[in-house]
Short mmCIF file of C-alpha atoms in Angstrom, two decimals:
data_model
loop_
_atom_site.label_atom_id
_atom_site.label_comp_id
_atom_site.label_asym_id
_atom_site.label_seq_id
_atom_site.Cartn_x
_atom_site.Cartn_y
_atom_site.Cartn_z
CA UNK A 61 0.00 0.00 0.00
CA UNK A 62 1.65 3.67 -0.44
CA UNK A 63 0.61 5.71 2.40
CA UNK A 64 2.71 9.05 2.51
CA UNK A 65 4.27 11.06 4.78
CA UNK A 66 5.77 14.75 3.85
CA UNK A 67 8.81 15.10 5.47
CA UNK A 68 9.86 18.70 5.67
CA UNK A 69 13.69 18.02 5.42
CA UNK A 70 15.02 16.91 2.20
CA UNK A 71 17.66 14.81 4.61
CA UNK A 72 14.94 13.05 6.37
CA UNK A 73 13.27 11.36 3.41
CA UNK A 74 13.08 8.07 1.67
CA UNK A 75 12.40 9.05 -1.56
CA UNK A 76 12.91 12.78 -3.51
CA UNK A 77 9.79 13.11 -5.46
CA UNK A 78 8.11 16.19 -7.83
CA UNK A 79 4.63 16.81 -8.81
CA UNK A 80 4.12 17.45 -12.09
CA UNK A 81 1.31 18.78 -13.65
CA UNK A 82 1.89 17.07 -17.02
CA UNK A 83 1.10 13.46 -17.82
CA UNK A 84 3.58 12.76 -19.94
CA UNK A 85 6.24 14.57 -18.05
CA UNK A 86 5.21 11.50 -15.06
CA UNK A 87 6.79 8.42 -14.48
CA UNK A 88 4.12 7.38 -12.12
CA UNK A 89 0.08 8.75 -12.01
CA UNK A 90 -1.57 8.39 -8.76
CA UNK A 91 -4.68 8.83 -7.45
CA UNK A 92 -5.42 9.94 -3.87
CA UNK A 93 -8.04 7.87 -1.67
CA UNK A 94 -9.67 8.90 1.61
CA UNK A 95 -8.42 6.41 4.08
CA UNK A 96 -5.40 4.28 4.79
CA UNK A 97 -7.38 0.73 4.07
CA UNK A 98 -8.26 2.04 0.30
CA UNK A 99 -4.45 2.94 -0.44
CA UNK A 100 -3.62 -0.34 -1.86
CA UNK A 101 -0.63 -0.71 -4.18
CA UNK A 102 1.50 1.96 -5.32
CA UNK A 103 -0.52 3.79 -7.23
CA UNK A 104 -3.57 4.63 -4.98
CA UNK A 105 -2.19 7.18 -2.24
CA UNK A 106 -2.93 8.48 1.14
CA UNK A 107 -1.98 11.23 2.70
CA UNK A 108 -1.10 10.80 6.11
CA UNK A 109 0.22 13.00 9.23
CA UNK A 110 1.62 9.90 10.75
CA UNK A 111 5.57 9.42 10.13
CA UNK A 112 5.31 5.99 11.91
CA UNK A 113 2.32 4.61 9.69
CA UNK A 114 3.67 5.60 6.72
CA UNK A 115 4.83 3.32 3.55
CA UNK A 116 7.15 6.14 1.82
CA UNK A 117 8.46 8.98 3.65
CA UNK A 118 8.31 11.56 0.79
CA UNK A 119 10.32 15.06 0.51
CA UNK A 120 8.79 17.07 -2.54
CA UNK A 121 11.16 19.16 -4.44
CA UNK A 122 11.56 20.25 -7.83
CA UNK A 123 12.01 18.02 -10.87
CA UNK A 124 15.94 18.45 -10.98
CA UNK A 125 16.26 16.84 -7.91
CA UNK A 126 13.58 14.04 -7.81
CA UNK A 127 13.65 10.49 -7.95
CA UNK A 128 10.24 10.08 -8.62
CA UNK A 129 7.82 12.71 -10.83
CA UNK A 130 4.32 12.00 -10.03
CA UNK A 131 1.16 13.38 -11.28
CA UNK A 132 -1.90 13.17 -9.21
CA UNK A 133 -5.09 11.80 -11.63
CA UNK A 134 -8.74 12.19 -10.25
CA UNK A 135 -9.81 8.55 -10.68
CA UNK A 136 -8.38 5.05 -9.74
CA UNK A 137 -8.69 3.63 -13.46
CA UNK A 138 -5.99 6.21 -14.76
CA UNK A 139 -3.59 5.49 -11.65
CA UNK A 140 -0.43 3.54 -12.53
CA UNK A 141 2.94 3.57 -13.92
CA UNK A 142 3.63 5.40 -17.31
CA UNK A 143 6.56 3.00 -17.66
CA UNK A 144 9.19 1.04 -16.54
CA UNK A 145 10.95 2.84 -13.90
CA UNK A 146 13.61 1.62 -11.08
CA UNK A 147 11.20 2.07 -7.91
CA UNK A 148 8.42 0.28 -9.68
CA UNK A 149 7.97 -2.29 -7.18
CA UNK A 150 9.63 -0.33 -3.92
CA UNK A 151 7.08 1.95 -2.66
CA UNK A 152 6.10 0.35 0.39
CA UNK A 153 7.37 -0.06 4.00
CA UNK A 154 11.46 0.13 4.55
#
């Protein structure tokens, strides 16, 4: 499941990613549910306050520096990868 945490210090996180407003710009689309038992793989994400129950432990930062670009879609059906990329498979608990 990917339930996210926004760490405030870049030094802090797990993973570097940007939000990018373009599709095609994305390695990964994701879609944002309501509650931590609907987050279920990596592409369906929750926003949480809690560092401890968090899967990823995100710092967002510009697209020069990130690891990940993600653009947020509004349903589930257009959630997933865009393609093959190394953390396909990774975003879950460490």
């Amino acid at each position: 499941m990917a339930s996210v945490y926004e760490e405030q210090s870049m030094g802090m996180a797990h993973l570097r990613i940007a939000l990018v407003s373009d599709r095609g710009r994305a390695d990964l689309l994701a879609c944002r549910v309501h509650g931590y038992g609907a987050a279920v793989g990596e592409t369906l994400w929750f926003m949480t306050d809690s560092r401890q129950s968090a899967d990823v432990i995100a710092f967002f930062c510009s697209e020069g520096f990130a690891q990940l670009k993600v653009c947020f879609v509004p349903t589930r059906g257009e959630a997933g990868w865009v393609h093959a990329h190394p953390l396909r498979g990774r975003l879950r608990r460490r």
